[in-house]
């Protein structure tokens, strides 16, 4: 009988010890998973930083505005089309999708070399469906919020079939000093640094 009594406590003790070991193993696995997620997030943030590219604004011969985040496309626009870069202060977007990032779509007006950038799929589709715009693809990926790393607000302005992008302080200067421009509204954000 005493053997039966010992078996229970030993069996129970073994179960408790085994449960504790398994719990410790689960906790260790959870900690490793959390560390891996943190590391993956840091790696993703680093890779987004490594993929940041400058946004350039150029003026077309038709007086429209053209935006690119490609150095080679910028050079082609200058050498092949005679377009010129502006001094409008713009910053950085990412080449590839990232957490909290949204695509920026570039469209060309069919009548002249004038371009519009939008972050809205509905607006993009409406413009393309109108037959007055041709979709040219994704300019890049911009932070949808400050939490996604976007520390510079970007706005879109329009003036008689011309569209511009501008940071907040430059938007105010355009509206105050360049007649005819009106504010279309905010257009996501940009990174203030390339890394």
PDB file of C-alpha atoms in Angstrom, residues 73-159:
ATOM      1  CA  UNK A  73      14.491  58.135 -65.869  1.00  0.00           C
ATOM      2  CA  UNK A  74      15.318  61.634 -64.614  1.00  0.00           C
ATOM      3  CA  UNK A  75      18.415  61.775 -66.848  1.00  0.00           C
ATOM      4  CA  UNK A  76      16.435  60.525 -69.884  1.00  0.00           C
ATOM      5  CA  UNK A  77      13.777  63.187 -69.291  1.00  0.00           C
ATOM      6  CA  UNK A  78      16.485  65.855 -69.261  1.00  0.00           C
ATOM      7  CA  UNK A  79      18.588  64.623 -72.199  1.00  0.00           C
ATOM      8  CA  UNK A  80      15.932  63.130 -74.493  1.00  0.00           C
ATOM      9  CA  UNK A  81      12.976  65.419 -73.797  1.00  0.00           C
ATOM     10  CA  UNK A  82      14.641  68.643 -72.640  1.00  0.00           C
ATOM     11  CA  UNK A  83      12.750  68.727 -69.337  1.00  0.00           C
ATOM     12  CA  UNK A  84      14.347  70.476 -66.379  1.00  0.00           C
ATOM     13  CA  UNK A  85      14.534  69.686 -62.682  1.00  0.00           C
ATOM     14  CA  UNK A  86      12.972  72.099 -60.217  1.00  0.00           C
ATOM     15  CA  UNK A  87      14.145  73.301 -56.837  1.00  0.00           C
ATOM     16  CA  UNK A  88      10.942  72.045 -55.176  1.00  0.00           C
ATOM     17  CA  UNK A  89      11.990  70.345 -51.944  1.00  0.00           C
ATOM     18  CA  UNK A  90      10.950  66.700 -52.028  1.00  0.00           C
ATOM     19  CA  UNK A  91      12.378  63.808 -50.075  1.00  0.00           C
ATOM     20  CA  UNK A  92      12.433  60.008 -50.159  1.00  0.00           C
ATOM     21  CA  UNK A  93      10.098  57.093 -50.789  1.00  0.00           C
ATOM     22  CA  UNK A  94      10.782  53.345 -50.867  1.00  0.00           C
ATOM     23  CA  UNK A  95      11.283  51.226 -53.996  1.00  0.00           C
ATOM     24  CA  UNK A  96       9.474  48.207 -52.542  1.00  0.00           C
ATOM     25  CA  UNK A  97       6.395  47.653 -50.367  1.00  0.00           C
ATOM     26  CA  UNK A  98       6.863  47.844 -46.599  1.00  0.00           C
ATOM     27  CA  UNK A  99       4.681  47.704 -43.494  1.00  0.00           C
ATOM     28  CA  UNK A 100       2.597  50.889 -43.368  1.00  0.00           C
ATOM     29  CA  UNK A 101       3.609  51.904 -46.880  1.00  0.00           C
ATOM     30  CA  UNK A 102       1.191  52.680 -49.694  1.00  0.00           C
ATOM     31  CA  UNK A 103       1.831  52.768 -53.440  1.00  0.00           C
ATOM     32  CA  UNK A 104       1.930  56.071 -55.287  1.00  0.00           C
ATOM     33  CA  UNK A 105       0.516  55.781 -58.815  1.00  0.00           C
ATOM     34  CA  UNK A 106       1.715  57.999 -61.671  1.00  0.00           C
ATOM     35  CA  UNK A 107      -0.587  58.853 -64.562  1.00  0.00           C
ATOM     36  CA  UNK A 108      -0.016  60.960 -67.687  1.00  0.00           C
ATOM     37  CA  UNK A 109      -2.633  63.324 -69.038  1.00  0.00           C
ATOM     38  CA  UNK A 110      -3.417  62.317 -72.637  1.00  0.00           C
ATOM     39  CA  UNK A 111      -3.440  65.848 -74.104  1.00  0.00           C
ATOM     40  CA  UNK A 112      -0.038  67.105 -72.914  1.00  0.00           C
ATOM     41  CA  UNK A 113       2.993  65.998 -70.932  1.00  0.00           C
ATOM     42  CA  UNK A 114       1.399  66.683 -67.580  1.00  0.00           C
ATOM     43  CA  UNK A 115       1.392  64.081 -64.819  1.00  0.00           C
ATOM     44  CA  UNK A 116      -0.672  63.384 -61.734  1.00  0.00           C
ATOM     45  CA  UNK A 117       0.333  61.279 -58.722  1.00  0.00           C
ATOM     46  CA  UNK A 118      -2.290  59.621 -56.539  1.00  0.00           C
ATOM     47  CA  UNK A 119      -2.365  57.133 -53.683  1.00  0.00           C
ATOM     48  CA  UNK A 120      -6.011  56.275 -54.368  1.00  0.00           C
ATOM     49  CA  UNK A 121      -6.855  53.186 -56.420  1.00  0.00           C
ATOM     50  CA  UNK A 122     -10.383  54.583 -56.928  1.00  0.00           C
ATOM     51  CA  UNK A 123      -9.021  57.885 -58.288  1.00  0.00           C
ATOM     52  CA  UNK A 124      -6.521  56.049 -60.487  1.00  0.00           C
ATOM     53  CA  UNK A 125      -9.283  53.872 -61.966  1.00  0.00           C
ATOM     54  CA  UNK A 126     -11.636  56.831 -62.442  1.00  0.00           C
ATOM     55  CA  UNK A 127      -8.946  58.816 -64.300  1.00  0.00           C
ATOM     56  CA  UNK A 128      -7.957  55.882 -66.522  1.00  0.00           C
ATOM     57  CA  UNK A 129     -11.607  55.024 -67.259  1.00  0.00           C
ATOM     58  CA  UNK A 130     -12.228  58.646 -68.319  1.00  0.00           C
ATOM     59  CA  UNK A 131      -9.860  58.030 -71.242  1.00  0.00           C
ATOM     60  CA  UNK A 132      -8.016  61.241 -70.423  1.00  0.00           C
ATOM     61  CA  UNK A 133      -5.183  59.622 -68.480  1.00  0.00           C
ATOM     62  CA  UNK A 134      -2.778  56.753 -69.078  1.00  0.00           C
ATOM     63  CA  UNK A 135      -1.568  54.769 -66.088  1.00  0.00           C
ATOM     64  CA  UNK A 136       2.246  54.599 -66.023  1.00  0.00           C
ATOM     65  CA  UNK A 137       2.818  52.463 -62.940  1.00  0.00           C
ATOM     66  CA  UNK A 138       3.928  52.800 -59.349  1.00  0.00           C
ATOM     67  CA  UNK A 139       6.246  55.705 -58.591  1.00  0.00           C
ATOM     68  CA  UNK A 140       7.235  54.073 -55.291  1.00  0.00           C
ATOM     69  CA  UNK A 141       5.875  53.402 -51.821  1.00  0.00           C
ATOM     70  CA  UNK A 142       5.226  56.189 -49.331  1.00  0.00           C
ATOM     71  CA  UNK A 143       4.602  56.001 -45.597  1.00  0.00           C
ATOM     72  CA  UNK A 144       0.870  56.131 -44.913  1.00  0.00           C
ATOM     73  CA  UNK A 145       1.459  57.677 -41.494  1.00  0.00           C
ATOM     74  CA  UNK A 146       4.069  59.004 -39.111  1.00  0.00           C
ATOM     75  CA  UNK A 147       4.062  55.570 -37.441  1.00  0.00           C
ATOM     76  CA  UNK A 148       5.262  54.068 -40.745  1.00  0.00           C
ATOM     77  CA  UNK A 149       8.261  56.414 -40.683  1.00  0.00           C
ATOM     78  CA  UNK A 150       6.805  59.266 -42.705  1.00  0.00           C
ATOM     79  CA  UNK A 151       8.050  62.412 -41.062  1.00  0.00           C
ATOM     80  CA  UNK A 152       7.268  64.816 -43.938  1.00  0.00           C
ATOM     81  CA  UNK A 153       3.697  65.522 -45.072  1.00  0.00           C
ATOM     82  CA  UNK A 154       3.170  65.766 -48.828  1.00  0.00           C
ATOM     83  CA  UNK A 155       0.308  67.596 -50.534  1.00  0.00           C
ATOM     84  CA  UNK A 156      -0.995  67.669 -54.082  1.00  0.00           C
ATOM     85  CA  UNK A 157      -1.981  70.901 -55.782  1.00  0.00           C
ATOM     86  CA  UNK A 158      -3.643  71.545 -59.145  1.00  0.00           C
ATOM     87  CA  UNK A 159      -3.869  74.396 -61.632  1.00  0.00           C
TER      88      UNK A 159
END
